[in-house]
Amino acid sequence: MSKSFKIDYQREQRIGFQEVVFGASKNINQLQEIVTDFQKNGKSALITRTQKEKADVLCKKFKPNFYDEVSEMLLIGQFPDDAVEGEIAILSGGTSDQYLVNEVYYSLLYVGRKAKRFQDIGVAGVHRLLDNIDEIRKYKVLVIVAGFEGALPTVVGGLLPQPIIGVPASVGYGVGAGGTVALHSMLTSCANGISVVNIDNGYGAAMAAFRILNSINTQ
Amino acid sequence: MSKSFKIDYQREQRIGFQEVVFGASKNINQLQEIVTDFQKNGKSALITRTQKEKADVLCKKFKPNFYDEVSEMLLIGQFPDDAVEGEIAILSGGTSDQYLVNEVYYSLLYVGRKAKRFQDIGVAGVHRLLDNIDEIRKYKVLVIVAGFEGALPTVVGGLLPQPIIGVPASVGYGVGAGGTVALHSMLTSCANGISVVNIDNGYGAAMAAFRILNSINTQ
Amino acid sequence: MSKSFKIDYQREQRIGFQEVVFGASKNINQLQEIVTDFQKNGKSALITRTQKEKADVLCKKFKPNFYDEVSEMLLIGQFPDDAVEGEIAILSGGTSDQYLVNEVYYSLLYVGRKAKRFQDIGVAGVHRLLDNIDEIRKYKVLVIVAGFEGALPTVVGGLLPQPIIGVPASVGYGVGAGGTVALHSMLTSCANGISVVNIDNGYGAAMAAFRILNSINTQ
Amino acid sequence: MSKSFKIDYQREQRIGFQEVVFGASKNINQLQEIVTDFQKNGKSALITRTQKEKADVLCKKFKPNFYDEVSEMLLIGQFPDDAVEGEIAILSGGTSDQYLVNEVYYSLLYVGRKAKRFQDIGVAGVHRLLDNIDEIRKYKVLVIVAGFEGALPTVVGGLLPQPIIGVPASVGYGVGAGGTVALHSMLTSCANGISVVNIDNGYGAAMAAFRILNSINTQ
Amino acid sequence: MSKSFKIDYQREQRIGFQEVVFGASKNINQLQEIVTDFQKNGKSALITRTQKEKADVLCKKFKPNFYDEVSEMLLIGQFPDDAVEGEIAILSGGTSDQYLVNEVYYSLLYVGRKAKRFQDIGVAGVHRLLDNIDEIRKYKVLVIVAGFEGALPTVVGGLLPQPIIGVPASVGYGVGAGGTVALHSMLTSCANGISVVNIDNGYGAAMAAFRILNSINTQ
Amino acid sequence: MSKSFKIDYQREQRIGFQEVVFGASKNINQLQEIVTDFQKNGKSALITRTQKEKADVLCKKFKPNFYDEVSEMLLIGQFPDDAVEGEIAILSGGTSDQYLVNEVYYSLLYVGRKAKRFQDIGVAGVHRLLDNIDEIRKYKVLVIVAGFEGALPTVVGGLLPQPIIGVPASVGYGVGAGGTVALHSMLTSCANGISVVNIDNGYGAAMAAFRILNSINTQ
Amino acid sequence: MSKSFKIDYQREQRIGFQEVVFGASKNINQLQEIVTDFQKNGKSALITRTQKEKADVLCKKFKPNFYDEVSEMLLIGQFPDDAVEGEIAILSGGTSDQYLVNEVYYSLLYVGRKAKRFQDIGVAGVHRLLDNIDEIRKYKVLVIVAGFEGALPTVVGGLLPQPIIGVPASVGYGVGAGGTVALHSMLTSCANGISVVNIDNGYGAAMAAFRILNSINTQ
Amino acid sequence: MSKSFKIDYQREQRIGFQEVVFGASKNINQLQEIVTDFQKNGKSALITRTQKEKADVLCKKFKPNFYDEVSEMLLIGQFPDDAVEGEIAILSGGTSDQYLVNEVYYSLLYVGRKAKRFQDIGVAGVHRLLDNIDEIRKYKVLVIVAGFEGALPTVVGGLLPQPIIGVPASVGYGVGAGGTVALHSMLTSCANGISVVNIDNGYGAAMAAFRILNSINTQ
């Protein structure tokens, strides 16, 4: 049978970070072949959205590894042990968003950035945000996760000057099912200069933050 | 030709307020016949969404009258001169929402309630809201108009205990065109107990507020 | 790991009712930690949309408790035993809406209001509604649940003067799947002064009713 | 240039009624050629949705003719003078629907059926319908036009046994813009046995009624 | 607990056919109570969309009964044994539509009409339709079921004069998933006088056909 | 000011046909600069969707030229006078589609292919198609234009073996407005092997046909 | 019971290829009857989208057979052993698309064409495509599978002259769920002359390619 | 009448840039009052989307001023004359996007950044991009404008490491009308780390770029 993948190992050199694997729609055979290929090339493989059954099979076969059940992030390999702290803050509106907060967190850890998490500070109790605002002000880039009506980036964007990357969470029901309301709300925010990634795309938000830090660090 | 309308003059007795006329989709002949019918029955006719050309024709023919160009509200007749103040506050996120603020305002005036307007206090500069919060707290019912991402009701709903009626405005572009984002944002608000009317339905919001006051006043 | 929640215990003081927990998208670990936090603070925890498996675990661990399988409402704690009757009526169009009728009912019970339920009085047999109309007229606030084409609030809204909160139910199929038709039907009702909450948002409708009663009672 | 049309003159023989012309998207040259072709074949040409400018040109050129500005129905030729009465009733919810009531009416007149119109009997004042119900019961087929939330067919369908053809009107705004809510509301009606045509398709509803009468009359 | 249903036993007298039960969204307790109520009133209960697990429980408890797995139609009671033949033809585009063909078929049988089924005569092989056209011409009413692009009613509607009720089937994938394409295709058919029911609403189509026959038979 | 265009003159060499200009969203200044650039490079400029006002200005300034008002196709330059006939047939469902038939026709003429047009042979009168089927069978590639329910490609696709490119027309109203129904209908056709271009993309369909002929001719 | 299918065995003669069976929405009884019918007529039966449980039952009963788990393609019978190579290339953007690449591949094999597969050459690492471009240039028809943003056909379409059939894959999440973005992206491609089939319609793309080769080969 | 605006002059101090005015939905009276307010406060007023008629009135009344007809950007006041060059590149796919390129350009100029524009380098002729890639690599932040299928950010994102802000343009027709395809395409890009703003939100993209530079410059 024709081989179904070609890992892009030159990506890190071109754009600064390694290709990762989207696990949700690959079967276990494909994933095993891919991980083997990564290991042959001496690379850690980060696999996003790896359903638990598949993660169990892979973790049994490949070492070392790390798996977070909440975000379904699987690392075959090791996180760097010299991750830089203090540059990125991840804010989230509610407890239900934790899966996505963690996807951002571990994606950044994989590229050597240890972010700070500020969780459940949604605007229905705006004091929870205001109590943390001076602390949040210290970070260079803000990644803000929110589901339902997704208003958190708007309020933060009116208060703080940093780059803000909104990440809509597919948490909600009724017209809010699937996260489209949060996405659209962030896109139409009356607070300017907020940019957005796809619903549930924690990895993409992490890399957008990484691109910014990269650009800063090459000054 | 078959007569195309039957005004429901018993509505006021049944539910507390008179039928009004939706002007946007009626032609000038229909409107003239309807106004004549109201006058024969000794009633003022409130016509919402009356395009200026039609309003000019009707104002020339019927007296007394009142027309607000911003909201396209037309009254053939007179507002009550003993309207009650201090019960309802209308909040809005931006200047572009004024057409809708006024639709709420004049609809309430028609049923004898003089509302207070708090405009351009959107959450991109949340201090504009916070500076007014103690004043707003004094009103019994809040009608909140917002376009774009429609976050204002959420922040207010987390701070104040009154009944809140959200009115999405069709102000925006891109995914925000037509007001659907504001509507959906209000419907999925993480602040609880907010209810909503159709996009641009200022009249409906006014009558929802009126029904509440009616229920209060019959205690 | 970073703590994923911050319960907003000041909410009751600010807006009159306690924060509740949206159970559907939280895992069992998160729910256990949250309930423990509520108990430490001496509060009953109302958890909406708690799937049965999770409810079983929580009920085994925490006492006292109450669980309604139809609405998936879970209370860890006790309902107040002095709930006020006679203020709120809940109307519904069909038997399939019972899950939502109960969500409204228990949400109100949690804040000390015992509502009256009028079920299966949909307009395909309009006499079932008309037979009850004088009884329904006695309540101060009406919460109306309907799925499919959602016409019940329109007919009631043309007959009765009270505040009406429409709750679209996700009951239907074909173009009616998910409840969008019922929602849109209520939003565009030719009966004026009806306001609406999100599809399946029984809790929100209950709190909207509570805000109104609160405003009435503070006269 | 290639000729752009082929009138299907055998249609009447096959299915009982003549092809008509959809005027909205044809230019004046195409319409003139088509009318000429009808006249050569000794047929009256019914042109639906003929904007006034085009109708003026055609009426100047072709005789005899009839044009209704409200519905934009244009007939080049004559209605039959022996149209049958008492078989079809057209019901409508509001004055704004008159354009569509007339499209149904003149389409039926073209095929020799003179319908009875019951207008502005929408369910926000349900007594207006109930007052007419015994009269409406006498007709063999009901065509019901409604915009906004489109609840009229549901209430009628629960009260009367005849075939009911719902015609959604593109009258409304916000989520009701374009008539989709009325269409979906009729499709999901809890009153059974209602069938529906496309939004604003008065001609189609008329022909659906005609097919029924045809089937009845060939008993 | 409040009783959640009120069967409308007067419906048959008002509109000619008995209320049926929509089984999909009712739990087994609700269904048992409802069937008991039907039996107390001496009526057969037709329950549409009854998932097999529920049907098994009900069939064990209540006799006599009939269950068709393909359409999930459940009858607690008996079909009339004097059903009239030769009036209604059910046409379908493909084998996958059989579930819906049967829903129409058994719904009609319940009200005493035995329809004729013409299956898998979709227009991708138009000769299959043309071979049957003279036979189909003999029926008074045509119910046409189609999924995917739903073109069958259009071709039939251009060839035959009878009343045609289109029933879109939720058979398809990609943009065709859920049946919306078939619905919209039927609504915009260039063959005139076709009316349509909701996606998968076989029962509604059957009752629409029944209303027509009723009107014919009362001539 | 920065120059806003870079014509891709190597396109013909790479893929066999020259870049054309999408006129609808360019202003007159941009178009004049672009045409001048084409002329400098010795090329004819084909501009699609050129509104009449703009075409008039351009035709006045640049010679030779050709403008078709129906399709708004503008050629500054000359069609080849040795266009090949007999390879491509363009079929259309109705007169209203002529604008799109012509866009396909002139796009093909520009690349040296003279197509044959078969117009108004829609399936509501299927004999109009069947009468032409043997003639149509002679062409190597079929381009089929249809609006409304877009059933024509399905019926043709079940009868003939050639490559078929469906072109949905934005002709219709109600749910058919904008052409989405025709597009979706073609995509879900039960006749296999039909491929489709964007709504109103006559130029794209022409080039798809051209790519096929190109591939054939290079055998 | 009425027989639910009529296989169209004349299809091959009319349009060049045999009817295949869409397995996803047929139950095991229907499939067994259909396969038996094919065998009686001496034909191999290709069944697309056959879920594994059904395939297992059919493979046990009918011989010879072939089943590919990735694409769920089931053949009861044998592929031709003289399939022609070198005419068709299948390109795909990522590993997750393999299910669809295989559906195209086996559909073509069934009609006697052995395609060449180029997988995981998506444009996020455009060199993977450019490295293969001269090899791809040798094929007569290109079938291009892509999910997510579906940009691969655009880049290829700007580089190569062959007929290109885009096949959108339902691989993605957030706004990309279901494949609509890939479909729309291909339809609006700025590279001209690309045509498209329905999301996940690998079989249709294969037959579109086959129709082209057929037309070429009959020169 | 109640004053309809409250300019947020503290915004610059809080988040680094001044409030601007969204001109499209404000009437001339509102705009004049707002500009007067800006001038009283000694500030330049940047008004986006100012239709030409309104711009003419304002330019006549207020000096100095600048108006760009392509982007409808109006400045009452002066751009800073010490704008920094070399930091931001604006890329665009086609000439039709120039209105949006200019909105980004002048928004940045207003906050003291002079961007470099690379126009009409869309991927249908990918060499136009590749020829400029080394030049583009020198900039710290990339803003990429694209309509239609919006593939440009994907190809660039796979080649270059900088922060990339995608701006979907509402240029297109059929399924591409309104810019949703470009938006969705960018959101689902297989090139990671791209973030996106609302359709046509050039100002928002400019401010997102400005926030990044701000964060860089405060290192």
PDB file of N, CA, C and O in Angstrom, chain A residues 68 70 94-96 98 102 106 117 119-121 124-125 127-128 132 148 171 173-176, chain C residues 1-6 8 10-11 14 19 22 25-27 30 34 49 183 198-201:
ATOM      1  N   ASP A  68      -2.007  13.883  28.982  1.00  0.00           N
ATOM      2  CA  ASP A  68      -2.936  14.652  29.817  1.00  0.00           C
ATOM      3  C   ASP A  68      -4.359  14.335  29.382  1.00  0.00           C
ATOM      4  O   ASP A  68      -4.763  14.689  28.264  1.00  0.00           O
ATOM      5  N   VAL A  70      -7.250  15.475  30.284  1.00  0.00           N
ATOM      6  CA  VAL A  70      -8.177  16.595  30.109  1.00  0.00           C
ATOM      7  C   VAL A  70      -8.082  17.173  28.688  1.00  0.00           C
ATOM      8  O   VAL A  70      -9.095  17.425  28.040  1.00  0.00           O
ATOM      9  N   GLY A  94     -14.035  29.890  32.269  1.00  0.00           N
ATOM     10  CA  GLY A  94     -14.734  28.969  33.161  1.00  0.00           C
ATOM     11  C   GLY A  94     -14.008  27.651  33.294  1.00  0.00           C
ATOM     12  O   GLY A  94     -13.104  27.331  32.517  1.00  0.00           O
ATOM     13  N   THR A  95     -14.422  26.866  34.241  1.00  0.00           N
ATOM     14  CA  THR A  95     -13.802  25.568  34.499  1.00  0.00           C
ATOM     15  C   THR A  95     -13.916  24.636  33.300  1.00  0.00           C
ATOM     16  O   THR A  95     -13.024  23.845  33.024  1.00  0.00           O
ATOM     17  N   SER A  96     -15.030  24.733  32.577  1.00  0.00           N
ATOM     18  CA  SER A  96     -15.255  23.830  31.456  1.00  0.00           C
ATOM     19  C   SER A  96     -14.244  24.022  30.329  1.00  0.00           C
ATOM     20  O   SER A  96     -14.126  23.183  29.449  1.00  0.00           O
ATOM     21  N   GLN A  98     -11.045  24.043  30.695  1.00  0.00           N
ATOM     22  CA  GLN A  98      -9.710  23.593  31.090  1.00  0.00           C
ATOM     23  C   GLN A  98      -9.029  22.725  30.024  1.00  0.00           C
ATOM     24  O   GLN A  98      -7.820  22.770  29.860  1.00  0.00           O
ATOM     25  N   ASN A 102      -5.264  23.659  28.849  1.00  0.00           N
ATOM     26  CA  ASN A 102      -4.151  22.705  28.895  1.00  0.00           C
ATOM     27  C   ASN A 102      -3.552  22.448  27.512  1.00  0.00           C
ATOM     28  O   ASN A 102      -2.347  22.256  27.390  1.00  0.00           O
ATOM     29  N   TYR A 106       0.445  22.886  27.204  1.00  0.00           N
ATOM     30  CA  TYR A 106       1.414  21.844  26.846  1.00  0.00           C
ATOM     31  C   TYR A 106       2.030  22.084  25.467  1.00  0.00           C
ATOM     32  O   TYR A 106       3.158  21.690  25.207  1.00  0.00           O
ATOM     33  N   ARG A 117      -1.249  30.136  34.098  1.00  0.00           N
ATOM     34  CA  ARG A 117      -2.685  29.989  33.857  1.00  0.00           C
ATOM     35  C   ARG A 117      -3.543  30.777  34.866  1.00  0.00           C
ATOM     36  O   ARG A 117      -3.365  30.609  36.073  1.00  0.00           O
ATOM     37  N   GLN A 119      -7.428  30.895  35.626  1.00  0.00           N
ATOM     38  CA  GLN A 119      -8.647  30.215  35.193  1.00  0.00           C
ATOM     39  C   GLN A 119      -9.912  30.707  35.919  1.00  0.00           C
ATOM     40  O   GLN A 119      -9.840  31.157  37.050  1.00  0.00           O
ATOM     41  N   ASP A 120     -11.066  30.533  35.250  1.00  0.00           N
ATOM     42  CA  ASP A 120     -12.381  30.849  35.804  1.00  0.00           C
ATOM     43  C   ASP A 120     -12.500  32.310  36.228  1.00  0.00           C
ATOM     44  O   ASP A 120     -13.012  32.619  37.300  1.00  0.00           O
ATOM     45  N   ILE A 121     -12.047  33.210  35.388  1.00  0.00           N
ATOM     46  CA  ILE A 121     -12.163  34.635  35.702  1.00  0.00           C
ATOM     47  C   ILE A 121     -13.109  35.311  34.710  1.00  0.00           C
ATOM     48  O   ILE A 121     -12.911  36.441  34.280  1.00  0.00           O
ATOM     49  N   ALA A 124     -18.958  37.316  34.118  1.00  0.00           N
ATOM     50  CA  ALA A 124     -20.192  37.349  34.899  1.00  0.00           C
ATOM     51  C   ALA A 124     -19.903  37.740  36.349  1.00  0.00           C
ATOM     52  O   ALA A 124     -20.802  38.152  37.076  1.00  0.00           O
ATOM     53  N   GLY A 125     -18.656  37.615  36.744  1.00  0.00           N
ATOM     54  CA  GLY A 125     -18.228  38.133  38.052  1.00  0.00           C
ATOM     55  C   GLY A 125     -16.933  38.886  37.796  1.00  0.00           C
ATOM     56  O   GLY A 125     -15.852  38.385  38.064  1.00  0.00           O
ATOM     57  N   HIS A 127     -15.181  41.125  38.933  1.00  0.00           N
ATOM     58  CA  HIS A 127     -14.173  41.377  39.977  1.00  0.00           C
ATOM     59  C   HIS A 127     -13.086  40.304  39.975  1.00  0.00           C
ATOM     60  O   HIS A 127     -11.929  40.571  40.311  1.00  0.00           O
ATOM     61  N   ARG A 128     -13.464  39.061  39.599  1.00  0.00           N
ATOM     62  CA  ARG A 128     -12.455  37.998  39.554  1.00  0.00           C
ATOM     63  C   ARG A 128     -11.349  38.335  38.555  1.00  0.00           C
ATOM     64  O   ARG A 128     -10.190  37.991  38.733  1.00  0.00           O
ATOM     65  N   ASN A 132      -7.074  40.335  39.347  1.00  0.00           N
ATOM     66  CA  ASN A 132      -5.835  39.782  38.798  1.00  0.00           C
ATOM     67  C   ASN A 132      -5.182  40.674  37.752  1.00  0.00           C
ATOM     68  O   ASN A 132      -4.152  40.300  37.181  1.00  0.00           O
ATOM     69  N   PHE A 148     -19.183  29.777  25.564  1.00  0.00           N
ATOM     70  CA  PHE A 148     -20.443  30.516  25.662  1.00  0.00           C
ATOM     71  C   PHE A 148     -20.364  31.816  24.850  1.00  0.00           C
ATOM     72  O   PHE A 148     -20.041  31.770  23.677  1.00  0.00           O
ATOM     73  N   VAL A 171     -17.717  25.056  24.147  1.00  0.00           N
ATOM     74  CA  VAL A 171     -18.469  24.777  25.366  1.00  0.00           C
ATOM     75  C   VAL A 171     -19.730  25.616  25.325  1.00  0.00           C
ATOM     76  O   VAL A 171     -19.650  26.839  25.220  1.00  0.00           O
ATOM     77  N   TYR A 173     -24.411  25.316  24.695  1.00  0.00           N
ATOM     78  CA  TYR A 173     -25.525  24.514  24.187  1.00  0.00           C
ATOM     79  C   TYR A 173     -26.487  25.478  23.497  1.00  0.00           C
ATOM     80  O   TYR A 173     -26.288  26.687  23.494  1.00  0.00           O
ATOM     81  N   GLY A 174     -27.533  24.947  22.908  1.00  0.00           N
ATOM     82  CA  GLY A 174     -28.458  25.808  22.163  1.00  0.00           C
ATOM     83  C   GLY A 174     -27.695  26.510  21.051  1.00  0.00           C
ATOM     84  O   GLY A 174     -26.877  25.885  20.368  1.00  0.00           O
ATOM     85  N   VAL A 175     -27.910  27.799  20.875  1.00  0.00           N
ATOM     86  CA  VAL A 175     -27.184  28.507  19.816  1.00  0.00           C
ATOM     87  C   VAL A 175     -25.687  28.550  20.092  1.00  0.00           C
ATOM     88  O   VAL A 175     -24.896  28.838  19.183  1.00  0.00           O
ATOM     89  N   GLY A 176     -25.285  28.253  21.315  1.00  0.00           N
ATOM     90  CA  GLY A 176     -23.873  28.265  21.668  1.00  0.00           C
ATOM     91  C   GLY A 176     -23.159  26.953  21.421  1.00  0.00           C
ATOM     92  O   GLY A 176     -21.943  26.860  21.606  1.00  0.00           O
TER      93      GLY A 176
ATOM     94  N   MET C   1      -0.995  21.018  39.623  1.00  0.00           N
ATOM     95  CA  MET C   1      -1.776  21.631  38.518  1.00  0.00           C
ATOM     96  C   MET C   1      -2.539  22.870  38.985  1.00  0.00           C
ATOM     97  O   MET C   1      -3.030  22.934  40.108  1.00  0.00           O
ATOM     98  N   SER C   2      -2.637  23.790  38.095  1.00  0.00           N
ATOM     99  CA  SER C   2      -3.382  25.025  38.321  1.00  0.00           C
ATOM    100  C   SER C   2      -4.845  24.707  38.659  1.00  0.00           C
ATOM    101  O   SER C   2      -5.468  23.859  38.020  1.00  0.00           O
ATOM    102  N   LYS C   3      -5.419  25.377  39.670  1.00  0.00           N
ATOM    103  CA  LYS C   3      -6.817  25.153  40.039  1.00  0.00           C
ATOM    104  C   LYS C   3      -7.732  25.758  38.964  1.00  0.00           C
ATOM    105  O   LYS C   3      -7.533  26.887  38.530  1.00  0.00           O
ATOM    106  N   SER C   4      -8.756  24.982  38.563  1.00  0.00           N
ATOM    107  CA  SER C   4      -9.510  25.403  37.391  1.00  0.00           C
ATOM    108  C   SER C   4     -10.794  26.177  37.703  1.00  0.00           C
ATOM    109  O   SER C   4     -11.532  26.517  36.806  1.00  0.00           O
ATOM    110  N   PHE C   5     -11.095  26.442  38.983  1.00  0.00           N
ATOM    111  CA  PHE C   5     -12.357  27.162  39.256  1.00  0.00           C
ATOM    112  C   PHE C   5     -12.199  28.159  40.413  1.00  0.00           C
ATOM    113  O   PHE C   5     -11.285  28.055  41.238  1.00  0.00           O
ATOM    114  N   LYS C   6     -13.072  29.133  40.418  1.00  0.00           N
ATOM    115  CA  LYS C   6     -13.174  30.167  41.462  1.00  0.00           C
ATOM    116  C   LYS C   6     -14.653  30.457  41.625  1.00  0.00           C
ATOM    117  O   LYS C   6     -15.214  31.206  40.835  1.00  0.00           O
ATOM    118  N   ASP C   8     -18.022  32.105  42.608  1.00  0.00           N
ATOM    119  CA  ASP C   8     -18.326  33.526  42.810  1.00  0.00           C
ATOM    120  C   ASP C   8     -19.360  33.649  43.945  1.00  0.00           C
ATOM    121  O   ASP C   8     -20.533  33.898  43.709  1.00  0.00           O
ATOM    122  N   GLN C  10     -19.930  35.846  46.069  1.00  0.00           N
ATOM    123  CA  GLN C  10     -20.556  37.172  46.286  1.00  0.00           C
ATOM    124  C   GLN C  10     -21.737  37.416  45.337  1.00  0.00           C
ATOM    125  O   GLN C  10     -22.404  38.426  45.423  1.00  0.00           O
ATOM    126  N   ARG C  11     -21.960  36.496  44.408  1.00  0.00           N
ATOM    127  CA  ARG C  11     -23.010  36.743  43.412  1.00  0.00           C
ATOM    128  C   ARG C  11     -24.379  36.971  44.060  1.00  0.00           C
ATOM    129  O   ARG C  11     -25.132  37.846  43.650  1.00  0.00           O
ATOM    130  N   ARG C  14     -24.673  40.445  45.252  1.00  0.00           N
ATOM    131  CA  ARG C  14     -24.748  41.424  44.159  1.00  0.00           C
ATOM    132  C   ARG C  14     -26.076  41.359  43.402  1.00  0.00           C
ATOM    133  O   ARG C  14     -26.714  42.372  43.155  1.00  0.00           O
ATOM    134  N   GLU C  19     -24.422  31.453  42.463  1.00  0.00           N
ATOM    135  CA  GLU C  19     -23.895  30.769  41.273  1.00  0.00           C
ATOM    136  C   GLU C  19     -24.302  29.298  41.301  1.00  0.00           C
ATOM    137  O   GLU C  19     -24.268  28.654  42.343  1.00  0.00           O
ATOM    138  N   PHE C  22     -22.753  24.348  35.847  1.00  0.00           N
ATOM    139  CA  PHE C  22     -23.190  23.720  34.604  1.00  0.00           C
ATOM    140  C   PHE C  22     -22.454  22.380  34.501  1.00  0.00           C
ATOM    141  O   PHE C  22     -21.249  22.332  34.245  1.00  0.00           O
ATOM    142  N   SER C  25     -20.450  19.769  30.926  1.00  0.00           N
ATOM    143  CA  SER C  25     -19.115  19.751  30.326  1.00  0.00           C
ATOM    144  C   SER C  25     -17.996  19.712  31.365  1.00  0.00           C
ATOM    145  O   SER C  25     -16.854  20.026  31.042  1.00  0.00           O
ATOM    146  N   LYS C  26     -18.330  19.352  32.593  1.00  0.00           N
ATOM    147  CA  LYS C  26     -17.277  19.213  33.600  1.00  0.00           C
ATOM    148  C   LYS C  26     -17.086  17.733  33.911  1.00  0.00           C
ATOM    149  O   LYS C  26     -18.048  16.970  33.941  1.00  0.00           O
ATOM    150  N   ASN C  27     -15.840  17.338  34.153  1.00  0.00           N
ATOM    151  CA  ASN C  27     -15.634  15.936  34.483  1.00  0.00           C
ATOM    152  C   ASN C  27     -15.861  15.693  35.972  1.00  0.00           C
ATOM    153  O   ASN C  27     -16.033  16.642  36.756  1.00  0.00           O
ATOM    154  N   GLN C  30     -13.562  17.515  38.504  1.00  0.00           N
ATOM    155  CA  GLN C  30     -13.878  18.933  38.656  1.00  0.00           C
ATOM    156  C   GLN C  30     -15.123  19.119  39.516  1.00  0.00           C
ATOM    157  O   GLN C  30     -15.164  19.963  40.404  1.00  0.00           O
ATOM    158  N   ILE C  34     -15.512  21.015  43.139  1.00  0.00           N
ATOM    159  CA  ILE C  34     -16.424  22.161  43.240  1.00  0.00           C
ATOM    160  C   ILE C  34     -17.440  21.954  44.357  1.00  0.00           C
ATOM    161  O   ILE C  34     -17.688  22.847  45.177  1.00  0.00           O
ATOM    162  N   ARG C  49     -27.857  19.855  34.252  1.00  0.00           N
ATOM    163  CA  ARG C  49     -27.366  18.940  33.209  1.00  0.00           C
ATOM    164  C   ARG C  49     -26.301  17.958  33.729  1.00  0.00           C
ATOM    165  O   ARG C  49     -25.226  17.852  33.146  1.00  0.00           O
ATOM    166  N   LEU C 183     -36.967  28.713  18.852  1.00  0.00           N
ATOM    167  CA  LEU C 183     -36.322  29.964  19.273  1.00  0.00           C
ATOM    168  C   LEU C 183     -36.698  31.109  18.335  1.00  0.00           C
ATOM    169  O   LEU C 183     -37.147  32.176  18.767  1.00  0.00           O
ATOM    170  N   ASN C 198     -32.076  31.259  25.785  1.00  0.00           N
ATOM    171  CA  ASN C 198     -31.447  30.283  24.882  1.00  0.00           C
ATOM    172  C   ASN C 198     -32.233  28.959  24.874  1.00  0.00           C
ATOM    173  O   ASN C 198     -32.924  28.618  25.836  1.00  0.00           O
ATOM    174  N   ILE C 199     -32.131  28.233  23.803  1.00  0.00           N
ATOM    175  CA  ILE C 199     -32.694  26.892  23.683  1.00  0.00           C
ATOM    176  C   ILE C 199     -32.276  26.054  24.889  1.00  0.00           C
ATOM    177  O   ILE C 199     -31.098  26.016  25.248  1.00  0.00           O
ATOM    178  N   ASP C 200     -33.236  25.427  25.523  1.00  0.00           N
ATOM    179  CA  ASP C 200     -32.995  24.525  26.651  1.00  0.00           C
ATOM    180  C   ASP C 200     -32.482  25.217  27.903  1.00  0.00           C
ATOM    181  O   ASP C 200     -32.061  24.538  28.843  1.00  0.00           O
ATOM    182  N   ASN C 201     -32.518  26.540  27.932  1.00  0.00           N
ATOM    183  CA  ASN C 201     -31.986  27.248  29.096  1.00  0.00           C
ATOM    184  C   ASN C 201     -33.063  27.459  30.152  1.00  0.00           C
ATOM    185  O   ASN C 201     -33.496  28.579  30.426  1.00  0.00           O
TER     186      ASN C 201
END
